XYZ file of C-alpha atoms in Angstrom:
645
model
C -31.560 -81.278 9.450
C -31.574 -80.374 13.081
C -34.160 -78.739 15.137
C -32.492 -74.987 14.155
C -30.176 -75.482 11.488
C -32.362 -73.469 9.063
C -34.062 -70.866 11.710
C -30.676 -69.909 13.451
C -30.181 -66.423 13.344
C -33.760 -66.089 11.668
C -32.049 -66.477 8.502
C -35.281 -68.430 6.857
C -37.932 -66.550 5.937
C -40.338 -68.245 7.161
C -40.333 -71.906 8.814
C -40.645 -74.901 6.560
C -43.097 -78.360 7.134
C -40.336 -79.898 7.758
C -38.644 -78.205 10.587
C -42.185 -77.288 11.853
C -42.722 -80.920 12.434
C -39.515 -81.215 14.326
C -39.266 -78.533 16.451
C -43.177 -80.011 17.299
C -41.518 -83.555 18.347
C -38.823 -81.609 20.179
C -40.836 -80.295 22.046
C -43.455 -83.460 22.628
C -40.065 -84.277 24.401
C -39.558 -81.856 26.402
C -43.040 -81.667 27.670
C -42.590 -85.314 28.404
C -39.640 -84.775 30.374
C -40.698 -81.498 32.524
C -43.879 -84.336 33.689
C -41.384 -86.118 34.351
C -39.104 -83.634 36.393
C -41.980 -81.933 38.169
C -43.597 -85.692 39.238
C -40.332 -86.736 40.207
C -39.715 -83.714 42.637
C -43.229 -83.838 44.087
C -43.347 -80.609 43.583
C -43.260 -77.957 40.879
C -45.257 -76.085 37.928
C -46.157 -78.852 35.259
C -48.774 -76.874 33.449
C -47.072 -73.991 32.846
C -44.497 -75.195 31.943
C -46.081 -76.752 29.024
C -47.821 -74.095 28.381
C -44.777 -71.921 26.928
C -43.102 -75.123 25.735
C -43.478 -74.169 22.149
C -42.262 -70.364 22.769
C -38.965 -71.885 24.236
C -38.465 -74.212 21.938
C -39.050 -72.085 18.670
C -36.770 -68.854 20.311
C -34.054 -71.518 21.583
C -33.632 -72.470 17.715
C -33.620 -68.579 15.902
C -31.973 -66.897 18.836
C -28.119 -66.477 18.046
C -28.037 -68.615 21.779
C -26.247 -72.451 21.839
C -24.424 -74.617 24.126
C -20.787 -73.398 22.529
C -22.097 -69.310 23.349
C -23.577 -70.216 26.698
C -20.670 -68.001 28.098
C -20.223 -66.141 25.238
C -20.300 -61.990 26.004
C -21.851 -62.006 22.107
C -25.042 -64.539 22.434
C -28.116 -63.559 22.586
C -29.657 -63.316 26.398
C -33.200 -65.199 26.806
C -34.931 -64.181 30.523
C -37.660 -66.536 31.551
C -39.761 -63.864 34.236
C -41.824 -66.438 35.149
C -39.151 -68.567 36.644
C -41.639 -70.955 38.049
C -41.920 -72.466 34.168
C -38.028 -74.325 34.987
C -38.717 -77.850 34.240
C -40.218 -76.468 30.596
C -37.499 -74.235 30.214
C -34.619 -76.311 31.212
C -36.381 -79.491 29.316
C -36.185 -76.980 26.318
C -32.527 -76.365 26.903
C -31.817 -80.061 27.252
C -33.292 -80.861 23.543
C -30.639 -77.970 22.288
C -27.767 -79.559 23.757
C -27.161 -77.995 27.012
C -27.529 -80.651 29.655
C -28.769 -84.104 29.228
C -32.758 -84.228 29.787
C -32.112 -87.207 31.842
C -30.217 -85.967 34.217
C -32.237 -82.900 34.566
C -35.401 -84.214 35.093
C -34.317 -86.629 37.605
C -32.461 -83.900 39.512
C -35.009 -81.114 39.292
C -35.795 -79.914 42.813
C -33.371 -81.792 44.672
C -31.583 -80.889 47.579
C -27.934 -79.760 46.004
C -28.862 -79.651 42.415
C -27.710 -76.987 39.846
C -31.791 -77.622 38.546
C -33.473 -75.651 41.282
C -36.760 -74.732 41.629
C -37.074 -71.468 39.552
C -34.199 -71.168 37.002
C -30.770 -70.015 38.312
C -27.712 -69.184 36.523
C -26.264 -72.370 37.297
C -27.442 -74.143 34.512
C -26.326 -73.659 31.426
C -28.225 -71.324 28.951
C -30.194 -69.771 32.269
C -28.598 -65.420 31.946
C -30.880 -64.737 34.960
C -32.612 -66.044 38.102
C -35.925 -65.440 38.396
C -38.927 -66.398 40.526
C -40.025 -63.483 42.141
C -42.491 -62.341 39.420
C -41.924 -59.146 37.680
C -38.155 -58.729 37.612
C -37.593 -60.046 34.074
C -38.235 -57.115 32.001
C -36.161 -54.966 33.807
C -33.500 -57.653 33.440
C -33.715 -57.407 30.082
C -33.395 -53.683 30.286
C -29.838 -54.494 31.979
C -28.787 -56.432 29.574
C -29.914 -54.447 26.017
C -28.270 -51.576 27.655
C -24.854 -53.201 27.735
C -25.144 -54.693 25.109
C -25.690 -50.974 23.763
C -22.477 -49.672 25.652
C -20.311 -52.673 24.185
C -21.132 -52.168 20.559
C -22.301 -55.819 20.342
C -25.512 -56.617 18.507
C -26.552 -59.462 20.375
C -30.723 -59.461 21.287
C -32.295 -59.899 24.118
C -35.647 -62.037 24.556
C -38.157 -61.712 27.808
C -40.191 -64.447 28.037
C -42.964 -63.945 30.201
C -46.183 -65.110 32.287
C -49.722 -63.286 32.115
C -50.588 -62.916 35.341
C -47.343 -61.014 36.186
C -48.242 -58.145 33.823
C -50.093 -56.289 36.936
C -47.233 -55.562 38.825
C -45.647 -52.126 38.582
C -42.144 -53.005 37.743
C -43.155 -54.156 34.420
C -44.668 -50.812 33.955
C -41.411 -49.246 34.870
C -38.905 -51.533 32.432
C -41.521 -50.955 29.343
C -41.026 -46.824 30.051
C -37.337 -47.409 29.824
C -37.264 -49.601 27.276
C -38.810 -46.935 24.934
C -36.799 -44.433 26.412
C -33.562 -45.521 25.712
C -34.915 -46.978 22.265
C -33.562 -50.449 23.150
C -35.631 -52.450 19.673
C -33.050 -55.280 20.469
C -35.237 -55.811 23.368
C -38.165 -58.489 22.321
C -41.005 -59.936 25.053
C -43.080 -62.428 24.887
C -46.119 -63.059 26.816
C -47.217 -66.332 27.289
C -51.284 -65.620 27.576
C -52.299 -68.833 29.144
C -55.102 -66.798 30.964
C -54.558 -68.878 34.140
C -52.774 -68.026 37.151
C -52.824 -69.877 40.794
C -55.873 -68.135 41.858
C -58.024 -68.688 38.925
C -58.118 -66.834 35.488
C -56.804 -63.245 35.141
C -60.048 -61.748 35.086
C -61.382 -62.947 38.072
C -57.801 -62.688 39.882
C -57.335 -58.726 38.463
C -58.802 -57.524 35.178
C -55.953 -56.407 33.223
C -56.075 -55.098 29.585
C -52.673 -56.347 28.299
C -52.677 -54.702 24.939
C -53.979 -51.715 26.343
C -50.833 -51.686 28.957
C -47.936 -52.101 26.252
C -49.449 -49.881 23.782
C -49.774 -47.187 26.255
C -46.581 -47.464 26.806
C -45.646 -47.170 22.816
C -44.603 -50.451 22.302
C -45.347 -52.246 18.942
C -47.979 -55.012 19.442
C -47.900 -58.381 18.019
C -50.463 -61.582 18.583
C -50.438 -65.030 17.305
C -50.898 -68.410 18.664
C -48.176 -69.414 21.159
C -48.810 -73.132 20.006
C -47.788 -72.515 16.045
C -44.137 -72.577 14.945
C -45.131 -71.032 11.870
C -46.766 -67.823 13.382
C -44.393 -67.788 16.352
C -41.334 -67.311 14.285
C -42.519 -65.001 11.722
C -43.343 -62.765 15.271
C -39.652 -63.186 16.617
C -38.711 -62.195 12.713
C -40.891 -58.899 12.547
C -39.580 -57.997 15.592
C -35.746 -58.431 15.634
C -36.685 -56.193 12.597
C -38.630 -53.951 14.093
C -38.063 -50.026 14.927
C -39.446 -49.964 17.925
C -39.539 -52.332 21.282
C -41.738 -55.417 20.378
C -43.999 -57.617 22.400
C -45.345 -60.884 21.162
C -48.843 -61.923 22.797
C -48.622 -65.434 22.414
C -52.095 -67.269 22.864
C -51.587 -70.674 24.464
C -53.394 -73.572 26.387
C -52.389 -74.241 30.110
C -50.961 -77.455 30.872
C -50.986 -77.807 26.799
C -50.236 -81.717 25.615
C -51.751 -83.142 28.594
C -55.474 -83.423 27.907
C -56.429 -83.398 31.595
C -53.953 -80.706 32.769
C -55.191 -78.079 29.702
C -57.212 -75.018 31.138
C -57.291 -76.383 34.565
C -55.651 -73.890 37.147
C -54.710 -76.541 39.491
C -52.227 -77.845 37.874
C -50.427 -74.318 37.644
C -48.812 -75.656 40.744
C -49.376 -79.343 41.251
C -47.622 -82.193 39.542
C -49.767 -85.299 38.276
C -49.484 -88.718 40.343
C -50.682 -92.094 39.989
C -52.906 -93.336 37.518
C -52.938 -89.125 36.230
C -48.915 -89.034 35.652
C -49.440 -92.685 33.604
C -51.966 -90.937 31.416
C -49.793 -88.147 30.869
C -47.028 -89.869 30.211
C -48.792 -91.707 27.560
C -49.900 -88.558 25.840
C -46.514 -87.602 25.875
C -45.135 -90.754 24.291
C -43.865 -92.201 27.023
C -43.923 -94.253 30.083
C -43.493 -95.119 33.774
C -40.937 -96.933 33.229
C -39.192 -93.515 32.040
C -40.199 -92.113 35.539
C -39.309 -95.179 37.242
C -35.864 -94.854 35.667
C -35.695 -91.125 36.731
C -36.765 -91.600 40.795
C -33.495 -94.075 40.667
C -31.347 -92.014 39.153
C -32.472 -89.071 42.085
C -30.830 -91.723 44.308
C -27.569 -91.653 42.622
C -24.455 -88.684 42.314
C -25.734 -84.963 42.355
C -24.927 -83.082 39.170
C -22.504 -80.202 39.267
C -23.816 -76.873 37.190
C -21.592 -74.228 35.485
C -19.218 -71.995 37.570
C -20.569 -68.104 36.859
C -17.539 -65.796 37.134
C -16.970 -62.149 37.550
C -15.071 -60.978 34.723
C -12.635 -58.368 35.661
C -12.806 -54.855 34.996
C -10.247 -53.500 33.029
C -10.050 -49.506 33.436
C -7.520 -46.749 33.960
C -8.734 -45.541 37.318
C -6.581 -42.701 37.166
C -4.780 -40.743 39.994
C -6.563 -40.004 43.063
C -6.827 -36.459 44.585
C -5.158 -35.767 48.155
C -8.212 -32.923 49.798
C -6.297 -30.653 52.002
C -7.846 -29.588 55.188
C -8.490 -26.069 53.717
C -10.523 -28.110 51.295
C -14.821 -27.656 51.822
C -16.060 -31.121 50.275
C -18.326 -34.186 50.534
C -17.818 -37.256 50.115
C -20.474 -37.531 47.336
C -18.782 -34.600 45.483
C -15.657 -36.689 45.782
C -17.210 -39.682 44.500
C -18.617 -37.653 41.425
C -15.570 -35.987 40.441
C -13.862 -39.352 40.545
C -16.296 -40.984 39.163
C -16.414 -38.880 36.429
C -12.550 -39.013 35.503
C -12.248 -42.804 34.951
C -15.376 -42.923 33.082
C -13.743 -39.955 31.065
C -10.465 -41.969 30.786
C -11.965 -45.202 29.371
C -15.162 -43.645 27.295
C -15.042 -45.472 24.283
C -11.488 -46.261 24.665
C -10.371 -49.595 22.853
C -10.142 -52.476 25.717
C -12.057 -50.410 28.080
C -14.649 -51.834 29.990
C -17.420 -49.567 29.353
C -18.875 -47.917 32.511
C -22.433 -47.451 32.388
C -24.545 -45.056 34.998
C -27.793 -45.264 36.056
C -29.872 -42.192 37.880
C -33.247 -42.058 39.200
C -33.785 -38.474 38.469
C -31.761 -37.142 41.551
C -28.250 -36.553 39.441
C -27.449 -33.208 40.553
C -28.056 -34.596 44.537
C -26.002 -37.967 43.971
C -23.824 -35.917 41.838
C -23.203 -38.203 38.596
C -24.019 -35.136 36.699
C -20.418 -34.704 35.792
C -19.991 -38.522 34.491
C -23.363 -37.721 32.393
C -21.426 -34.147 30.945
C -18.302 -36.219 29.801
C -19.499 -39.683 28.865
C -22.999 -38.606 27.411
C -24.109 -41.961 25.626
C -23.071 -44.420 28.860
C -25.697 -42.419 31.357
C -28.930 -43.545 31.573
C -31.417 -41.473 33.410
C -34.452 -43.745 34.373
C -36.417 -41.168 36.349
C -38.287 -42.488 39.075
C -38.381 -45.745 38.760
C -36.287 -47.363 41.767
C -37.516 -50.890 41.053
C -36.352 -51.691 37.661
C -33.144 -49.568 37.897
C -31.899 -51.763 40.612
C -32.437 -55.066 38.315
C -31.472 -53.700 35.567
C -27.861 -52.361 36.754
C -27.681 -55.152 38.264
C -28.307 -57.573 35.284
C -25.671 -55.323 33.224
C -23.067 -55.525 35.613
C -23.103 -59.581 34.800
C -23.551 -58.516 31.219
C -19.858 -57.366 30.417
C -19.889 -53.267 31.452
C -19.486 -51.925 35.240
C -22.678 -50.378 35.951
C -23.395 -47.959 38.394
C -26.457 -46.503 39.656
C -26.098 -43.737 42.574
C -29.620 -42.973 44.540
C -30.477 -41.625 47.871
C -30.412 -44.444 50.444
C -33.630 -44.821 51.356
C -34.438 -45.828 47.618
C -30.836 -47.447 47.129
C -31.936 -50.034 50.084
C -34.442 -50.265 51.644
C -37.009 -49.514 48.966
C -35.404 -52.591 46.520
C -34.305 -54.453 49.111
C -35.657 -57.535 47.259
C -34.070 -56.570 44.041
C -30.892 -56.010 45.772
C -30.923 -59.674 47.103
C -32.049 -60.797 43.897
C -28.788 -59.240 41.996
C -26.963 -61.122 44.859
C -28.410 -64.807 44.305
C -27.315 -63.849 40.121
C -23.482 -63.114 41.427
C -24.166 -59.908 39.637
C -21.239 -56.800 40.211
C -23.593 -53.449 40.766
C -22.285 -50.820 42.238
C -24.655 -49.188 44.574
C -23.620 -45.584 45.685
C -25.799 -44.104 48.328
C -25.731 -40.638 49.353
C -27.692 -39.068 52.149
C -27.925 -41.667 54.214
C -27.792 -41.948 58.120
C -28.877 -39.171 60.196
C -26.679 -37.055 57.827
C -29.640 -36.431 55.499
C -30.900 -33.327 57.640
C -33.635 -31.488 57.320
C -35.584 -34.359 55.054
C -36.374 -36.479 58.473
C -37.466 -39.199 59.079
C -39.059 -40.985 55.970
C -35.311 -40.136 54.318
C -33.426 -42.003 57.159
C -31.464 -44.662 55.841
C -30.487 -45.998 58.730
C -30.442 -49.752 58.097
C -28.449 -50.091 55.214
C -25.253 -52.208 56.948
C -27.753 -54.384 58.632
C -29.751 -54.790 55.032
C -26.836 -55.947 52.799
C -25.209 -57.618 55.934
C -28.326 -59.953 55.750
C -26.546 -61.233 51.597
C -24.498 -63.512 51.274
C -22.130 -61.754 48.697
C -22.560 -57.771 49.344
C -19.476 -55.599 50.244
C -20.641 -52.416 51.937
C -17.870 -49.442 52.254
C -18.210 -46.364 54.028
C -15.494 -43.684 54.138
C -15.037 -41.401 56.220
C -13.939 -38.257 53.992
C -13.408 -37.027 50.568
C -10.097 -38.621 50.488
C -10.861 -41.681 51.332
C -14.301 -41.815 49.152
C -12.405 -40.840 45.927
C -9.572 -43.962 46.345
C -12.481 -46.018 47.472
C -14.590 -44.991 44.684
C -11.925 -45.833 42.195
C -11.027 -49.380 43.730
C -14.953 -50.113 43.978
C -14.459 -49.805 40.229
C -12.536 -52.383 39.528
C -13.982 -54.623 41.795
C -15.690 -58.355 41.013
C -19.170 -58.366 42.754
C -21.607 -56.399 44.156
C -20.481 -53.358 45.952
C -22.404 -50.898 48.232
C -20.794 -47.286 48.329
C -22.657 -45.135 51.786
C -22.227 -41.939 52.140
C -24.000 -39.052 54.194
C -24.815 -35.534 52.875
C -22.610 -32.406 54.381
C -19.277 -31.344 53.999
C -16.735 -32.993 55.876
C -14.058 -31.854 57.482
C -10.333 -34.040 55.640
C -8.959 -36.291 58.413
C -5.924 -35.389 59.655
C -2.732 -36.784 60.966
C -1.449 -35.540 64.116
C 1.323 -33.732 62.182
C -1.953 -31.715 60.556
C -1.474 -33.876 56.958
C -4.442 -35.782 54.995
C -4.769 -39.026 56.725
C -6.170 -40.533 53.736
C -4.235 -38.567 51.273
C -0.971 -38.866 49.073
C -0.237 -42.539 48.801
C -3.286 -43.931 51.072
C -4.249 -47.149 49.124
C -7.644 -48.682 49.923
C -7.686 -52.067 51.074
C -11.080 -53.933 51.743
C -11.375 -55.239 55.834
C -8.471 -52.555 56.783
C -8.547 -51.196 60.225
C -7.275 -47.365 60.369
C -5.643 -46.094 63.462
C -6.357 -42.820 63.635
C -5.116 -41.988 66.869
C -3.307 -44.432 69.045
C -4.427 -44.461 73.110
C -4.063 -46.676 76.253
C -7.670 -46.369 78.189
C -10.505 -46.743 75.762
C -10.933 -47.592 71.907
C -13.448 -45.876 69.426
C -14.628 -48.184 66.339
C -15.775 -45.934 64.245
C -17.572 -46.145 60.572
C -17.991 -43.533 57.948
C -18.729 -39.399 58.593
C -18.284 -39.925 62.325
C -14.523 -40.797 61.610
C -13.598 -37.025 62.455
C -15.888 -36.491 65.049
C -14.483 -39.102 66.954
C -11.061 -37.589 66.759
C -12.577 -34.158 68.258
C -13.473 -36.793 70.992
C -10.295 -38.154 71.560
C -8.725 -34.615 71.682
C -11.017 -33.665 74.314
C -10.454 -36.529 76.135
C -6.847 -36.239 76.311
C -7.747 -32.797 77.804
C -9.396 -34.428 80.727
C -6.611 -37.298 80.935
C -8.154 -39.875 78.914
C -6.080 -41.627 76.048
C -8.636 -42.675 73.686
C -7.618 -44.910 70.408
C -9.672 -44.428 67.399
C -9.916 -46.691 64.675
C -11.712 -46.511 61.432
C -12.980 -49.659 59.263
C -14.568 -48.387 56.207
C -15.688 -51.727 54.873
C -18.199 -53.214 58.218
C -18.912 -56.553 56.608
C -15.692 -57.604 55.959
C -13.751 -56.239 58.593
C -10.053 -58.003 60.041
C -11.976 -59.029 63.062
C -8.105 -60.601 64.158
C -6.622 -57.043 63.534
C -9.338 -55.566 65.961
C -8.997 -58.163 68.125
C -4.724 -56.590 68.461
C -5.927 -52.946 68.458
C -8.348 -53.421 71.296
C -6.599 -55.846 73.399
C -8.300 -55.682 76.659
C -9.987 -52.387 76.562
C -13.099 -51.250 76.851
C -14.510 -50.510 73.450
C -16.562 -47.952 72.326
C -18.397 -47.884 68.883
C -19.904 -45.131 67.320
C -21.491 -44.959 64.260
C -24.640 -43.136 62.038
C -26.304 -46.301 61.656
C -28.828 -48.427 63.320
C -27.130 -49.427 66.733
C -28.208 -52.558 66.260
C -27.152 -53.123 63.094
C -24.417 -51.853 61.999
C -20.172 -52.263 62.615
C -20.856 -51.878 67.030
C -23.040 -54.760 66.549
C -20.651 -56.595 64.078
C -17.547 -56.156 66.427
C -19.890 -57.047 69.501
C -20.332 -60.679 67.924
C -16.914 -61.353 67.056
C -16.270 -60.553 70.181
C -18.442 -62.786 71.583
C -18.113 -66.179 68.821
C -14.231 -65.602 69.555
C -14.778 -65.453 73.396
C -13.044 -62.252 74.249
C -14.531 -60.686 77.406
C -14.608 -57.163 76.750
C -16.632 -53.794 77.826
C -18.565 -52.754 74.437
C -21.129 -49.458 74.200
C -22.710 -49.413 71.467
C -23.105 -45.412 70.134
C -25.092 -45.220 67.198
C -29.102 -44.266 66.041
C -31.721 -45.888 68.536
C -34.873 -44.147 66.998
C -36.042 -42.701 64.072
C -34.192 -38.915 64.258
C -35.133 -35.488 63.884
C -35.479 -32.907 61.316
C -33.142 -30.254 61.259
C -29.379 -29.640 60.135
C -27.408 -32.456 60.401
C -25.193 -31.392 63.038
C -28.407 -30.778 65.111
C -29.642 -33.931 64.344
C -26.974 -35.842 65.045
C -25.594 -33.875 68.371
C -29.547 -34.422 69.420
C -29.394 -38.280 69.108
C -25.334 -38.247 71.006
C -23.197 -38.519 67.633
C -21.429 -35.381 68.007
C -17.896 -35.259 69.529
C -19.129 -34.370 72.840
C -21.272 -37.196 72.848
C -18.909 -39.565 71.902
C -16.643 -38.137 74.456
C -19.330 -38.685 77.371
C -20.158 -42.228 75.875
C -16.283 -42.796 76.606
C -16.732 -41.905 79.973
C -19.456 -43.522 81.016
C -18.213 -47.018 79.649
C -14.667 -46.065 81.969
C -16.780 -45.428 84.354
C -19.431 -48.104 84.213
């Protein structure tokens, strides 16, 4: 019998002796081997990771999860929060089958190794990266909720440390959880009572029954260290009614007689004559580490390729605004929004499309997707944090998710969990509205300003920012479909529709959006305006006005900053001076972005950067923005002054 043949699926009642005693030398393995890793690296979390050995090893073997499902869209997920607890967690995986533990433990930590640090989705069995403490409950959120929207009845298991319970993202993911009613949603604590500082109570008191119940989530105990009592848990609550947490008591550093209840060794590998001992304890050797600090010498090991399944969805046909038309773009983006989730809701083949609000639907205008496709909106409230992980840990969980917020709280207020959802290749799509100086009378304090320079600072982020209803309902459509993670800006007025010079919807009829496409709004001979987003039609006042004084002004358009055709601007501007303009950070935003290409492809050319240089007013938008230059007139004057300079 293998280590799970008769607790896959928790189809035993309860655990036999037998398979007890195995899963026990399965994991007397594993222990050995994340020593072994951690030593070998120098660096790492030995005692932890021993201490939730036995959690990992019992869930690995009734958890519908395996080496053949690792990609799998129907396996169970397993989050490990405390992503620090890798060489226990990936020694785990090894004695199931995913990786050989050889290879793992003398790769752990190295420089170009799929076995990082904190677990990553490059190896095998890992469904989320974790490290920064906190983020795995809301994770699992993500994932239960897709897994919801897809009719599948795979689970989803949170394995977590103690001395994360403090922080206040947990607090928000355990609201939600009960909420939405997600019982396919199981955590574990593993209640070590050690963290780097000391224990928990001296660290920061914290009441951990107290904190779930509160919360109304069913409450379970037993000892982290017995298979017996650990599986009947995971049983009762894959059968439970309501969301479950396990409170597993364990030993820190358990298996290694001088590493158990000794906080040090949260974070410091044994050495010398310590590691020998260990080893022995373990049942093995240094000649097993000797082996493994050779092997670190030799080939690197390559880890699984994550991919971005593709959408499939009937995006519809896109609306052409007319100029007699009063929209903005976010009403755009809602109605279209609204008709492909109404095309594909529950559709057969469709990939669901699952929204996310933080209690501003009305203002971000999702209200309409929540009136037609009821059971795929999930209102969170106010609770930025976890909404941002856990749309983010859906979209890699087989539904496009959504979640539309102001973008202040879109941004810069989960900044971290935004770069977290890019280092997991996830595909959210981030709409925000009211952002810029376009947010009016709510000043300062809702000035996103930054949000180009923010995402610019990924790896993997696409920002877009259109400059009218007609452009924002093609673009919202294409974002759609889209692999990756995808940021949709938008300010808050009505916009005037772009026009031609014949008086027809620029971005109307058969307008197809095209990531990194450069617009030409107007064509000109003396000076080119770069613009971005809302300030699209203000710069064509500007032109107009110039042309009035004898100035021929091009303006072009990018909607997408971060990935613009830097050749294709290089054509349009040729040797002109260049003028950019934006409602954005000057600093950070497309004037800077066009600045350095300039400048890495050695291009002399006059820029000006036009954009926000301070923290604005409060007042109507068009105040606001005329006060800080970004009105037509301003732009015009910016023109002349860089002709001039």
């Amino acid at each position: 019998m293998n280590i799970a043949e008769e607790i896959r699926n928790f189809q035993a009642e309860s655990i036999s002796a037998e398979g007890a005693a195995k899963l026990a030398e399965a994991a007397r393995r594993a222990r050995m081997w994340a020593v072994v890793a951690t030593s070998a690296a120098k660096s790492g979390h030995p005692a932890g990771a021993l201490s939730s050995m036995d959690i990992y090893m019992t869930l690995l073997g009734a958890a519908n999860v395996s080496p053949e499902l690792a990609d799998s869209p129907e396996r169970d997920r397993i989050v490990v929060s405390h992503g620090h607890t890798s060489a226990g967690f990936y020694a785990a995986l090894a004695e199931y089958g995913f990786f050989d533990a050889k290879e793992m433990a003398a790769n752990f930590r190295r420089t170009g190794s799929p076995y990082q640090g904190h677990v990553e989705r490059d190896v095998p069995g890992v469904d989320w990266g974790t490290g920064n403490l906190g983020q795995g409950l809301s994770a699992g959120v993500g994932f239960a909720l897709a897994a919801r929207a897809r009719g599948s009845k795979a689970r989803t298991w949170v394995v977590m440390g103690d001395g994360e319970q403090v922080k206040g993202q947990i607090a928000e993911a355990r609201r939600i959880t009960v909420k939405e009613k997600l019982t396919s949603l199981t955590a574990l604590v593993d209640w070590n009572d050690i963290q780097i500082s000391g224990h928990l109570g001296d660290v920061m008191p914290v009441d951990l029954r107290a904190l779930w119940a509160a919360d109304g989530w069913k409450i379970i105990e037993c000892c982290g260290h017995d298979y017996a009592e650990l599986y009947k848990a995971m049983k009762t609550a894959a059968a439970s009614e309501v969301p479950t947490v396990i409170l597993c008591h364990t030993v820190m550093g358990k298996g290694v007689s001088f590493m158990e209840g000794i906080p040090d060794y949260h974070g410091k590998p044994a050495s010398g004559d310590k590691l020998e001992t260990a080893l022995m304890e373990l049942g093995g050797s240094m000649e097993i580490f000797n082996a493994a600090l050779e092997a670190r010498k030799g080939p690197l090991p390559k880890g699984r390729s994550v991919k971005h399944e593709p959408a499939s969805l009937d995006t519809g046909t896109p609306h052409t605004y007319t100029k007699d038309d009063k929209k903005d773009n976010r009403g755009a983006f809602g109605k279209a929004l609204a008709e492909v989730g109404e095309l594909n809701y529950k559709k057969e083949g469709a990939t669901p499309v699952l929204v996310f609000d933080c209690d501003l639907a009305g203002s971000v205008k999702v209200d309409s997707f929540a009136k037609v496709c009821p059971d795929n909106f999930v209102e969170a409230g106010i609770q930025e944090h976890t909404t941002a992980t856990a749309a983010g840990a859906a979209s890699a969980a087989g539904v496009v998710a959504v979640w539309a917020d102001f973008g202040v709280f879109g941004s810069d207020e989960v900044y971290n969990q935004q770069r977290l959802n890019d280092i997991n290749r996830a595909g959210i799509k981030t709409v925000l509205t009211h952002s810029g100086l376009d947010v009016g009378e709510d000043g300062m304090t809702h000035q996103c300003i930054d949000y180009v320079g923010l995402f610019r600072n990924t790896f993997g982020w696409r920002v877009v920012v259109p400059a009218d209803p007609n452009q924002t309902d093609r673009a919202t459509r294409w974002m759609l479909t889209q692999p990756g993670n995808i940021c949709l800006a938008m300010g808050r007025s009505v916009l005037p529709v772009v026009l031609k010079e014949d008086g027809t919807p620029f971005f109307g009829g058969d307008y197809e959006f095209r990531d990194g496409a450069i617009d030409v709004l107007r064509d000109g001979t003396d000076v080119t305006i770069l613009t971005m987003g809302h300030l699209a039609g203000r710069a064509v006042e500007a032109a107009e006005a110039l042309a009035k004084d004898g100035v021929s002004a091009k303006v072009l358009h990018c909607a997408t900053p971060l990935s613009m055709d830097t050749e294709k601007l290089f054509e349009l501007v040729g040797d002109m001076p260049l003028l950019t303009a934006e409602d954005h950070h000057a600093e950070t935003g497309i004037g800077a972005i066009a600045a350095l290409a300039f400048a890495r492809a050695g291009k002399a050319v006059k820029i000006k950067n036009l954009g926000v240089t301070r923290y604005g007013c409060s007042g109507p938008s068009p105040e606001v923005l005329a006060e800080m230059g970004l009105c037509a007139e301003g732009i015009a004057a910016a023109a002349k002054e860089l002709l001039n300079d």
